[in-house]
Coordinates of C-alpha atoms and ligand atoms in Angstrom, one line a residue:
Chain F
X13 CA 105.9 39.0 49.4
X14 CA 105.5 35.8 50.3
X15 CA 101.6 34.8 50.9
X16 CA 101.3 32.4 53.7
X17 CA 97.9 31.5 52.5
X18 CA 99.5 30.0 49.5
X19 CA 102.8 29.0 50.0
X20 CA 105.3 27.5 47.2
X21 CA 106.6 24.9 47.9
X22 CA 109.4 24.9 50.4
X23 CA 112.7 22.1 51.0
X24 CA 111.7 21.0 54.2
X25 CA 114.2 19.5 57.0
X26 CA 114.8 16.0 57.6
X27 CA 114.5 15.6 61.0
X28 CA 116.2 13.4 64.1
X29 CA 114.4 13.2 67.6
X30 CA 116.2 16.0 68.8
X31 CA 114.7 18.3 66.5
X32 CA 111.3 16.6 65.9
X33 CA 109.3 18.7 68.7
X34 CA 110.7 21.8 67.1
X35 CA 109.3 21.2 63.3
X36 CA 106.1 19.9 64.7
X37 CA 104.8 22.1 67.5
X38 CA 103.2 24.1 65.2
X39 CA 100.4 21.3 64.9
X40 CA 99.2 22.4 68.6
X41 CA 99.8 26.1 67.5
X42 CA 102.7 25.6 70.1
X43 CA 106.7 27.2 69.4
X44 CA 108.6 24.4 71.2
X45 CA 112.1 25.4 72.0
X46 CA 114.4 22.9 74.3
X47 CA 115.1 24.1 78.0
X48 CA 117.0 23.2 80.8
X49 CA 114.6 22.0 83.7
X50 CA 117.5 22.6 86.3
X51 CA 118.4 26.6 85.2
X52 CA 115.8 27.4 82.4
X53 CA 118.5 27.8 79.5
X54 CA 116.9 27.5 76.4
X55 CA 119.2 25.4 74.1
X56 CA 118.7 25.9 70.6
X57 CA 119.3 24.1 68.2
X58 CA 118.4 21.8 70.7
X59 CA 121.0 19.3 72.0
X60 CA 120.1 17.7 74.8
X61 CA 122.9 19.2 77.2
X62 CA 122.9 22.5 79.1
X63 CA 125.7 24.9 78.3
X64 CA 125.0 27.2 81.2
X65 CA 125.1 24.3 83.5
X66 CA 126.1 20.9 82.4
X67 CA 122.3 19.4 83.4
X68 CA 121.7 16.7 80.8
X69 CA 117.7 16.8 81.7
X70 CA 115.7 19.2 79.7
X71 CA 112.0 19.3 78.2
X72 CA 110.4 21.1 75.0
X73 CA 108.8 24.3 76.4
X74 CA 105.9 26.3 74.4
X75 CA 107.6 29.8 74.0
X76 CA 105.4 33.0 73.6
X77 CA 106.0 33.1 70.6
X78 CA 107.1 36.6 70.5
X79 CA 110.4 37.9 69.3
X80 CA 112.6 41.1 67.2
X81 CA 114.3 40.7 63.7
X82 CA 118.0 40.5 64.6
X83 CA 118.6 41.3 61.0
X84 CA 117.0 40.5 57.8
X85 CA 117.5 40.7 53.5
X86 CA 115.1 41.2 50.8
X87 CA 115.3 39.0 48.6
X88 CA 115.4 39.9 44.6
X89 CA 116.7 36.8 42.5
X90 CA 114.5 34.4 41.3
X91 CA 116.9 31.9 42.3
X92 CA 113.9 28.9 40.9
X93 CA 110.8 29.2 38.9
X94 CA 107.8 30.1 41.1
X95 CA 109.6 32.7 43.8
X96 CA 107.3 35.3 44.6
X97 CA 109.4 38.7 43.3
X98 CA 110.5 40.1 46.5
X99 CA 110.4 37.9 49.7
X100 CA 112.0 38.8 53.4
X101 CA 114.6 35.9 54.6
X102 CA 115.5 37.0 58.7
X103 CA 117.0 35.9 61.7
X104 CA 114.1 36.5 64.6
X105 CA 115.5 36.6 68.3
X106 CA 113.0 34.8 70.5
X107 CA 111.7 37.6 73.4
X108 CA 112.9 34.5 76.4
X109 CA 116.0 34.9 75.7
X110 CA 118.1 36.7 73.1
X111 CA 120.8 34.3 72.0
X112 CA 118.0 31.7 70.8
X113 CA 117.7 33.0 66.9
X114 CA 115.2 31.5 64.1
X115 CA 115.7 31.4 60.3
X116 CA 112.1 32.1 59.3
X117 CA 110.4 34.3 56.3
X118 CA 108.2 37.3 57.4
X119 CA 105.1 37.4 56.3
X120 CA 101.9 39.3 55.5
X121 CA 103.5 42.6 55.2
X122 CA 105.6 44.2 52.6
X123 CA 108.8 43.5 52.7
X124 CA 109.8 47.5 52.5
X125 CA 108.0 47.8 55.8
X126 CA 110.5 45.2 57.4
X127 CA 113.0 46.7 59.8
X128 CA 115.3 45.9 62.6
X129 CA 114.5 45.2 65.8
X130 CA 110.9 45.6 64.6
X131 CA 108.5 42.9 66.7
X132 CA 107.1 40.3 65.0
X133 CA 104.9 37.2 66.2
X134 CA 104.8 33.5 65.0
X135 CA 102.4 31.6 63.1
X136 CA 102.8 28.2 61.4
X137 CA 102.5 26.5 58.1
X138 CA 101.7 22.8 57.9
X139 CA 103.5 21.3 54.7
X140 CA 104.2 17.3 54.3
X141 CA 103.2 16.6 58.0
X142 CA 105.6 19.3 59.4
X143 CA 104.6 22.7 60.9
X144 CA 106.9 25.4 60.0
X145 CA 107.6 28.3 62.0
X146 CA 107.1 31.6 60.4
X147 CA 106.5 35.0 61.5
X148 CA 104.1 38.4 60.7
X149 CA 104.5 42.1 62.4
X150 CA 102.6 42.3 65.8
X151 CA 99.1 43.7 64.8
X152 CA 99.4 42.3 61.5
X153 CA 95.7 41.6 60.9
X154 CA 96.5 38.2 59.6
Chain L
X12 CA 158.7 35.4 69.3
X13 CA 157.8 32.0 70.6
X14 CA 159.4 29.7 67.4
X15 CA 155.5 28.5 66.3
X16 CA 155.6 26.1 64.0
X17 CA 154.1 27.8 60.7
X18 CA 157.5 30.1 60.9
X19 CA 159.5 26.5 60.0
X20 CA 157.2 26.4 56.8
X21 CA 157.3 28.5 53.4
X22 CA 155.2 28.1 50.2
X23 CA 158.0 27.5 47.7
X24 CA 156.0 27.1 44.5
X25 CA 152.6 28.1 42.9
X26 CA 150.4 27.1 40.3
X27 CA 147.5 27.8 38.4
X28 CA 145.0 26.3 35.6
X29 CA 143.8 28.5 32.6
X30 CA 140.9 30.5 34.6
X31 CA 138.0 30.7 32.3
X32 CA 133.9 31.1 32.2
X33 CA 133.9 27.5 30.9
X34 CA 136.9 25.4 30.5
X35 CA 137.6 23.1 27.4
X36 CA 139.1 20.2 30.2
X37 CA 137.7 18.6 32.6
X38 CA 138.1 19.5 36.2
X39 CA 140.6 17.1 37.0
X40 CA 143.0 18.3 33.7
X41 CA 142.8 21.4 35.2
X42 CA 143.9 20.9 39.1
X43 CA 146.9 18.5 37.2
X44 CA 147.7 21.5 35.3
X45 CA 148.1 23.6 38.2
X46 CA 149.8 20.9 40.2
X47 CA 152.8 20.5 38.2
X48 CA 152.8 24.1 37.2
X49 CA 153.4 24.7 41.2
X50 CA 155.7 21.2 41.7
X51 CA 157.7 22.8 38.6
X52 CA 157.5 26.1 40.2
X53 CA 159.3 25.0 43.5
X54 CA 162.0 23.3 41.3
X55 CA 160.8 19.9 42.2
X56 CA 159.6 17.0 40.3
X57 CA 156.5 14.2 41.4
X58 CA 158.6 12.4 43.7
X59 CA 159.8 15.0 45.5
X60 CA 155.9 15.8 46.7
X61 CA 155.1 13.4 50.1
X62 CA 152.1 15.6 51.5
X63 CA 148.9 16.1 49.7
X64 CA 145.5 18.5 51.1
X65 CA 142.9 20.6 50.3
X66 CA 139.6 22.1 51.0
X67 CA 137.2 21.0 51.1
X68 CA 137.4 17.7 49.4
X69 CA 135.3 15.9 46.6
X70 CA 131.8 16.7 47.0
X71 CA 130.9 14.2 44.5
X72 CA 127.5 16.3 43.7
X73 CA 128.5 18.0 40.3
X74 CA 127.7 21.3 41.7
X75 CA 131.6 22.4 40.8
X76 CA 132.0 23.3 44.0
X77 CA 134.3 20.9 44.4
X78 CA 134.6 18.2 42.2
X79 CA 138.7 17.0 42.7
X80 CA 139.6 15.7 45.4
X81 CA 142.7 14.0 46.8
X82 CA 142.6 10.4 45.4
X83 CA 141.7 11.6 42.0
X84 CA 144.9 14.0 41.7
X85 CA 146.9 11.6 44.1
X86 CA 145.9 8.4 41.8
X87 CA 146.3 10.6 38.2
X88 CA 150.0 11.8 39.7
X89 CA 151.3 8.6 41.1
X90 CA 152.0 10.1 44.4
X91 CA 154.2 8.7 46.9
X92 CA 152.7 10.3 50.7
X93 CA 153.9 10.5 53.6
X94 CA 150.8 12.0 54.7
X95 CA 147.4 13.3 52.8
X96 CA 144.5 14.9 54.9
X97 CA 140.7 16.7 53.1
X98 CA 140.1 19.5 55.8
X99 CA 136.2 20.7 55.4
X100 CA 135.8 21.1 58.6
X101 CA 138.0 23.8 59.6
X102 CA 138.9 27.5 59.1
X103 CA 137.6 27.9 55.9
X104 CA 140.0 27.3 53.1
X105 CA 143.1 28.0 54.5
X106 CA 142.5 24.5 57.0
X107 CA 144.0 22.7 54.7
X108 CA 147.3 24.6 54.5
X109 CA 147.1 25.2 58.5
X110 CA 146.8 21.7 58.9
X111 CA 149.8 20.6 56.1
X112 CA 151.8 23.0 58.6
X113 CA 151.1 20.9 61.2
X114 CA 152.1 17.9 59.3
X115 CA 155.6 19.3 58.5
X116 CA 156.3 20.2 61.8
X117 CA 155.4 16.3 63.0
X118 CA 157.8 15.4 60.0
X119 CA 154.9 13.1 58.3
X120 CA 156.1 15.1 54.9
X121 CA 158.1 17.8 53.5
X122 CA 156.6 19.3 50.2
X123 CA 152.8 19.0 50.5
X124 CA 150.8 20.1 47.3
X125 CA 147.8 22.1 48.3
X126 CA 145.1 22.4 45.7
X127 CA 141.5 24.0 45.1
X128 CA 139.8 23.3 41.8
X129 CA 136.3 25.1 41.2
X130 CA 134.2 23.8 38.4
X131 CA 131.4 26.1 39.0
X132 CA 131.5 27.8 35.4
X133 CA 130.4 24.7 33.4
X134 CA 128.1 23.3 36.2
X135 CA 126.0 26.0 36.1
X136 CA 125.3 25.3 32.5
X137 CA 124.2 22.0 33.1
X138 CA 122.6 21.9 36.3
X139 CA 123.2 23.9 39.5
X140 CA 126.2 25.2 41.1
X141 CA 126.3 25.8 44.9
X142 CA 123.0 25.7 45.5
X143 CA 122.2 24.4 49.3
X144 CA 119.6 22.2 49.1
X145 CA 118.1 20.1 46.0
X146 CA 114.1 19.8 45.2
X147 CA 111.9 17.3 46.9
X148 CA 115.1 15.9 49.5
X149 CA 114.9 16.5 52.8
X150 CA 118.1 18.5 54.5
X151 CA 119.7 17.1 57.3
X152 CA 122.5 18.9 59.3
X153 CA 123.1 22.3 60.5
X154 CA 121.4 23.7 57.1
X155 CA 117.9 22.4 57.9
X156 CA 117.4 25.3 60.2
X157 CA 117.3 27.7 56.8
X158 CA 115.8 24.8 54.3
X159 CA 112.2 25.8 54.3
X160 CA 112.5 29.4 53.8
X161 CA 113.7 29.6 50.5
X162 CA 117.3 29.7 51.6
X163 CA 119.0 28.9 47.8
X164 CA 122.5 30.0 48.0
X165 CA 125.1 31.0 50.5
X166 CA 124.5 34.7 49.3
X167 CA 121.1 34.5 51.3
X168 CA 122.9 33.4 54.5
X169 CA 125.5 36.2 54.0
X170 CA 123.1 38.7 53.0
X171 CA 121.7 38.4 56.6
X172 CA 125.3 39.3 58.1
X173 CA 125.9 42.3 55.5
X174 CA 122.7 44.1 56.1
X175 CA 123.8 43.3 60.3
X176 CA 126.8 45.1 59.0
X177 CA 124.8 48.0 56.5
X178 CA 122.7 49.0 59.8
X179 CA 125.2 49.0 62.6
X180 CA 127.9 51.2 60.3
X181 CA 125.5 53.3 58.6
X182 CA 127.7 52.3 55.0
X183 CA 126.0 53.2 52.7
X184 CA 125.8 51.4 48.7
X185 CA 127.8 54.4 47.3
X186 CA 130.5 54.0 50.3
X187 CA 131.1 50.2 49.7
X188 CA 131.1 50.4 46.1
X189 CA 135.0 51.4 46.0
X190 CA 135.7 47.8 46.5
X191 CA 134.5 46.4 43.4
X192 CA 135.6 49.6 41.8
X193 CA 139.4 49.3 42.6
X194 CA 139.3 45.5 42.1
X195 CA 138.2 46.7 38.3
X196 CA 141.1 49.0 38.1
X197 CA 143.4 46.1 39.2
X198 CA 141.8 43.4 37.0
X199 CA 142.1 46.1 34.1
X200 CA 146.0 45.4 34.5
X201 CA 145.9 41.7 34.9
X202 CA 145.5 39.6 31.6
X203 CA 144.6 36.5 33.1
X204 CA 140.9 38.3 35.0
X205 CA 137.5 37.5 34.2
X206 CA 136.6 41.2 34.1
X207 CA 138.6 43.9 32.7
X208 CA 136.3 46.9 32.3
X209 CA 136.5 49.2 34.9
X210 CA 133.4 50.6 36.2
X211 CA 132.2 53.3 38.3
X212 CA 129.4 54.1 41.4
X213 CA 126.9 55.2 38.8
X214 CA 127.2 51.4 37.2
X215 CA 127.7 49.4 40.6
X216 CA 124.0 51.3 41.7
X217 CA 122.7 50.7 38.3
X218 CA 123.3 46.5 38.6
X219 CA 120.8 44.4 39.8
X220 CA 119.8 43.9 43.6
X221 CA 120.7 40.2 44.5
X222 CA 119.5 40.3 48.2
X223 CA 119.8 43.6 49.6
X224 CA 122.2 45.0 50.6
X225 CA 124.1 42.7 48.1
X226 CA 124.7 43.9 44.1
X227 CA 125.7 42.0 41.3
X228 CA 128.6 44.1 41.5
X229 CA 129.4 42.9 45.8
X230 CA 129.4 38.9 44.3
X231 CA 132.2 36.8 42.9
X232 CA 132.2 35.3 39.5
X233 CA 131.9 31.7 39.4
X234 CA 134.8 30.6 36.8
X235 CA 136.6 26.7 35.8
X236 CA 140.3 26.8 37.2
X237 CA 142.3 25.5 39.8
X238 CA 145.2 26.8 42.0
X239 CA 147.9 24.8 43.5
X240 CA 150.4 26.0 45.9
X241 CA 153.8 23.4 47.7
X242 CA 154.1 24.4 51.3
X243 CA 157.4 22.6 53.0
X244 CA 159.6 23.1 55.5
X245 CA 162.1 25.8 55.2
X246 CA 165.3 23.7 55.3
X247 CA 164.4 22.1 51.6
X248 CA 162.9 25.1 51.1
X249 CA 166.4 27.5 51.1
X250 CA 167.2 25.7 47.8
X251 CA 163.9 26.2 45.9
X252 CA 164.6 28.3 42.8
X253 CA 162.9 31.7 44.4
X254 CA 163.4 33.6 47.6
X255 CA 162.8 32.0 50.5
X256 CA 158.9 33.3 51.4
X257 CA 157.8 32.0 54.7
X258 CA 154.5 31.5 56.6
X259 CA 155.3 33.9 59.5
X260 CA 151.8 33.9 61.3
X261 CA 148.4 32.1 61.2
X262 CA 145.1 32.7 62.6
X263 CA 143.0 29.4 62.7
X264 CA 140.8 30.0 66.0
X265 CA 137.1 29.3 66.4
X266 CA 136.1 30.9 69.8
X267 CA 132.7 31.8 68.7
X268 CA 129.4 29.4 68.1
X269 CA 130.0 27.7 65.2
X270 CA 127.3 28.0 63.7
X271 CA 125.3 30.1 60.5
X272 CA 122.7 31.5 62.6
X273 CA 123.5 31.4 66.1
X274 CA 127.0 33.1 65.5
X275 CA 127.8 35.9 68.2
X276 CA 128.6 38.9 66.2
X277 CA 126.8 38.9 62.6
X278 CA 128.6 42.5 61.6
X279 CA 132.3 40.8 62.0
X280 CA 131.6 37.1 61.1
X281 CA 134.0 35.4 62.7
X282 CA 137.2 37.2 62.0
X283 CA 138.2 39.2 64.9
X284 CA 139.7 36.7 67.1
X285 CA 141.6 34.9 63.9
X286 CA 143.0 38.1 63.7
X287 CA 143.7 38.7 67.3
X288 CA 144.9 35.2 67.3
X289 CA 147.2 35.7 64.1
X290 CA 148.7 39.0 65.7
X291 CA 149.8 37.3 68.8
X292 CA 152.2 34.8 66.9
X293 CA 153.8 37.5 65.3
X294 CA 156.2 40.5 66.0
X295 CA 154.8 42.3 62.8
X296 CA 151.9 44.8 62.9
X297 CA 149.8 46.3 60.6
X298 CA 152.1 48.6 59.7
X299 CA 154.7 46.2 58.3
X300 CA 151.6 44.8 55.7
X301 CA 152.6 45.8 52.2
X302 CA 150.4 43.9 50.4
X303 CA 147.4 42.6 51.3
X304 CA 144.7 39.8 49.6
X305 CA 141.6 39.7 51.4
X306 CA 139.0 37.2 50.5
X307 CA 136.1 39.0 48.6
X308 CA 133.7 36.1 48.0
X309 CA 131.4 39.3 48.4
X310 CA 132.5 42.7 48.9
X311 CA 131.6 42.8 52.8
X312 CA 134.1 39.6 53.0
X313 CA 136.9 42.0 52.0
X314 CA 135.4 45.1 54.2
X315 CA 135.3 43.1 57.5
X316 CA 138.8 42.0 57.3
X317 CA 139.5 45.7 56.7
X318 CA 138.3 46.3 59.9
X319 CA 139.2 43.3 61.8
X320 CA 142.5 43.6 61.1
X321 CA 142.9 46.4 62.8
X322 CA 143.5 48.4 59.2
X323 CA 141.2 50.6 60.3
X324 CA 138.5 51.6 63.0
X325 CA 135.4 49.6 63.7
X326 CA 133.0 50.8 61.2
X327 CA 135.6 53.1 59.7
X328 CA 135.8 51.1 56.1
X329 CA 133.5 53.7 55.1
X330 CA 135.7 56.2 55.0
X331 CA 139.2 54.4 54.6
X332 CA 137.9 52.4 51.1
X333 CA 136.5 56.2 49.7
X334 CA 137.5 57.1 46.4
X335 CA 139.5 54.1 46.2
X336 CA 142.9 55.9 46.8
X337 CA 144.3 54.1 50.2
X338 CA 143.3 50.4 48.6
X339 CA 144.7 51.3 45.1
X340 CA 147.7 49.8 43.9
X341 CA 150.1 52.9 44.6
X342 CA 148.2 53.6 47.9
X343 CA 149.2 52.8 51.4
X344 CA 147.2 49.5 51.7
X345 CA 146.9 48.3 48.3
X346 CA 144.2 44.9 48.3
X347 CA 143.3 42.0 46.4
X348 CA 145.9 43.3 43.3
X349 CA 144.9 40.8 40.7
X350 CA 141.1 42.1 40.6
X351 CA 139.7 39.6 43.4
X352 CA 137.1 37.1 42.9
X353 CA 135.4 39.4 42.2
X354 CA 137.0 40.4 38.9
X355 CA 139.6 37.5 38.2
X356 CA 137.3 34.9 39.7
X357 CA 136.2 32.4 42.2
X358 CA 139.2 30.8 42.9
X359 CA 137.9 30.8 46.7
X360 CA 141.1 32.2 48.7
X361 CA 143.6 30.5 46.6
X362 CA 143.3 33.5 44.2
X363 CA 144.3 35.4 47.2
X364 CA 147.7 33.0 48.0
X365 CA 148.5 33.0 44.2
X366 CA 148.3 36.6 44.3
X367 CA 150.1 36.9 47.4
X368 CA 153.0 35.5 46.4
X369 CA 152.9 36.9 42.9
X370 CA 153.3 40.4 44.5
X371 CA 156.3 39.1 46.8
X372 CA 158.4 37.9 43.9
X373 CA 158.1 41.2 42.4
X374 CA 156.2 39.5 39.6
X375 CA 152.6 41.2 39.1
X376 CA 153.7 43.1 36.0
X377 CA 151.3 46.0 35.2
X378 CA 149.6 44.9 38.7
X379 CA 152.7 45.0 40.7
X380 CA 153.0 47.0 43.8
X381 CA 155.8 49.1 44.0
X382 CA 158.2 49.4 46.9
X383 CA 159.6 46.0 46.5
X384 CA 156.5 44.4 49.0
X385 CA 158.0 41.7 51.3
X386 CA 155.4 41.4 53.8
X387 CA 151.8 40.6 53.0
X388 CA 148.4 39.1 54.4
X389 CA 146.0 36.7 53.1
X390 CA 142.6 35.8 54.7
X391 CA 139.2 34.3 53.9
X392 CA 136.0 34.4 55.1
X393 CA 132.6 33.1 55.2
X394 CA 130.2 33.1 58.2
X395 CA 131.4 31.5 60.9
X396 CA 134.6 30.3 58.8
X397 CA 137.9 32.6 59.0
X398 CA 141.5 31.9 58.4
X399 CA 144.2 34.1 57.4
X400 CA 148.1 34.3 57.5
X401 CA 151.1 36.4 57.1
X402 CA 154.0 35.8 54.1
X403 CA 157.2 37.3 54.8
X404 CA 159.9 37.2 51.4
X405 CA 163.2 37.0 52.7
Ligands
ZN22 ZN1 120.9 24.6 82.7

């Protein structure tokens, strides 16, 4: 499992001022995902332009932070030196709305005890000035 | 039958490189090898060939992936075009035919040589192959929602839409294991696979985990070759030296998000509505497919298409791959005859349209389906990328 405590080292995005508020929310302990200010639509990856109703005018809006593992893999292959053994790769479905899915690891659990659907709750890691989101079981004691 | 355009086309020669675990030529010797083996296949000659394409185009990163692109093979050939077009961003693979077809039809060319050259064998001895992102760069683009969390090959990204798959049709690794099975019975017969031994359940559970639900044994083997087919219109096409075998359908559509992690339906990838799509261009029905080649860049590729085809229920691969008799060679659906990628290697769909039209010139020796096969289906796959197509031998 991947310790968040002491993370490897992870390739980190490059990122544009459409995506900025995303990778960096973290700092404030805040899950920023983009929403429509005329119908509430959250937009991700965000865009700047509301599918559900054509507004162009939208804002970065702390989310609970809450959401459910869509689906999820266990990792095996030490694909580069330094991987922890076993680590959980997922897709987590935010709980505002379920077409809006993160990449993230899970962490602080073992990654047997990973299953769908199961809820899980953010928490962030601050490497090279970005904060990236990541996520732990609800009642982890993390 | 509305007259659609891919009908007017017809792949009148193939090609292929030596397919190896490490090639003594470079990349580019081996797409020219392939290239003339398919211009000399249609009965042309260089000057004959005025449309050039492929997939996805010189990456320019010596990953392997894709290191030949058009100007390399146009400039080594001395080719006189009418028209040339890279397609990477389009249905898979097969864009780069699908759009050739389109080029016909406008009359911008009439033989278009088609190539993809893989390279992957030797890169990996040297540096990396494939591998999405590269230490200390930033990622920009669609794959910087994945780069932080230790997201190093496609694999990963796939692995989350086969265990979607796993838990919504309850397959378990015992069930899916018939796929790499049968492909080891079929690459037992072909000379020219990467792996002949066959194998059984006990060994596919035995191999190592790669990211579950994914097995050694579910992944394609990265290999040095390239394939070249010579798409043109069907009038030149009635003299080429073998019959007449036409592009009767395609399915090309992207109706979903187009996109690695927001994609609707994780379980199907993006196949069902390029297959609804290719089925509505056609007269033909499942029951007309004697052959079929269905990309198996991993095992679940080939399983999907299964499904989304309408080959069999939703969720009912399970039971239709068991024992391996229905998918076998003699059996009533026989797939991916040459052994696959999975077997005779990573030629990334183009395996499948060599193999394709192997089968429908009656050529496959020891592999060849019986029954005289004149109608059969190609596809690939890959997330939210899906193309396939029908060949009819007349
Ligand atoms: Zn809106």
């Amino acid at each position: 499992m991947i310790d968040s405590r002491k993370p490897p080292s992870r390739p980190l995005p490059a990122t544009t001022c459409d995506t900025e508020p995303f990778w960096s929310g973290g700092e404030h302990g805040e899950l920023l995902i983009e929403q429509c200010d005329g119908c509430s639509y959250f937009i991700h990856p965000p865009t700047g332009f509301c599918p559900e109703c054509e507004s162009r005018d939208t804002h970065f809006q702390p989310v609970s932070g809450k959401g459910f593992i869509e689906t999820f893999t266990v990792n095996h292959k030490r694909w580069v030196p330094g991987l922890p053994e076993r680590y959980v790769l997922a897709l987590v479905r935010i709980a505002e709305q379920a077409d809006v899915r993160l990449a993230t690891n899970i962490v602080n659990c073992d990654p047997g005890d990973v299953t769908f659907d199961m809820p899980v709750k953010v928490l962030f890691e601050e490497n090279d000035g970005l904060w990236i989101p990541l996520f732990e079981p609800v009642g982890s004691a993390a | 039958m509305t007259d659609y355009a891919e009908k007017r086309t017809a792949i009148t020669g193939i090609g292929q490189s030596r397919i190896s675990r490490g090639a003594d030529k470079s990349a580019l010797a081996l797409t020219i090898d392939a290239a003339l083996d398919a211009i000399g296949d249609a009965g042309l000659t260089r000057a004959d060939i005025d449309g050039m394409a492929t997939w996805p185009g010189d990456r320019a990163d010596g990953s392997g992936f894709s290191d030949v692109g058009i100007p390399a093979l146009q400039d080594a050939l001395r080719l006189e075009l009418g028209w040339y077009s890279n397609a990477s961003e389009t249905s898979g693979q097969f864009g780069a035919i699908f759009n050739a077809i389109g080029a016909i039809s406008a009359g911008l060319c009439r033989h278009v040589l088609i190539f993809r050259t893989m390279y992957e064998a030797t890169a990996r001895k040297t540096s990396f192959a494939n591998a999405l992102n590269r230490p200390g760069q930033r990622v920009f683009g669609p794959f910087q929602w994945y780069a932080p969390y230790h997201v190093y090959a496609a694999a990963l990204q796939q692995a989350l839409m086969f265990a979607a798959y796993t838990h919504k049709s309850g397959m378990t690794d015992e069930q899916r294991a018939w796929i790499a099975i049968n492909q080891r019975e079929n690459a037992a017969l072909n000379p020219n696979a990467i792996f002949r031994e066959r194998i059984t359940v006990e060994d596919f559970l035995a191999a190592p985990i790669i990211a579950t639900p994914l097995r050694l044994f579910d992944c394609d083997v990265p290999i040095d070759g390239s394939t070249a087919i010579i798409l043109s219109h069907v009038d030149p096409a009635k003299d080429a030296p073998h019959p007449l075998t036409r592009i009767e359908a395609v399915g090309s559509a992207m109706r979903y998000r187009n996109s690695w992690t927001q994609l609707e339906a994780l379980d199907t990838q993006a196949q069902p509505k390029v297959a609804e799509m290719m089925w509505n261009r056609t007269d033909l029905a499942v029951k007309d497919i004697d052959v079929a080649e269905l990309y198996d860049g991993f095992s679940f590729h080939t399983i999907n298409w299964l499904e989304n085809l309408g080959v069999c229920e939703r969720y009912g691969a399970k039971d239709f791959i068991a024992g391996g008799t229905r998918i076998a060679l003699d059996g009533e659906f026989p797939i991916n005859t040459n052994g696959g990628a999975l077997s005779a290697g990573r030629m990334h769909a183009y395996g499948q349209v060599h193999e394709a039209m192997t089968q429908l010139r009656g050529l496959g020796g020891e592999r060849q389906v019986p029954g005289n096969p004149g109608v059969a289906v190609v596809t690939t796959a890959g997330g939210p990328l899906a193309g396939a197509f029908l060949l009819v031998r007349e």
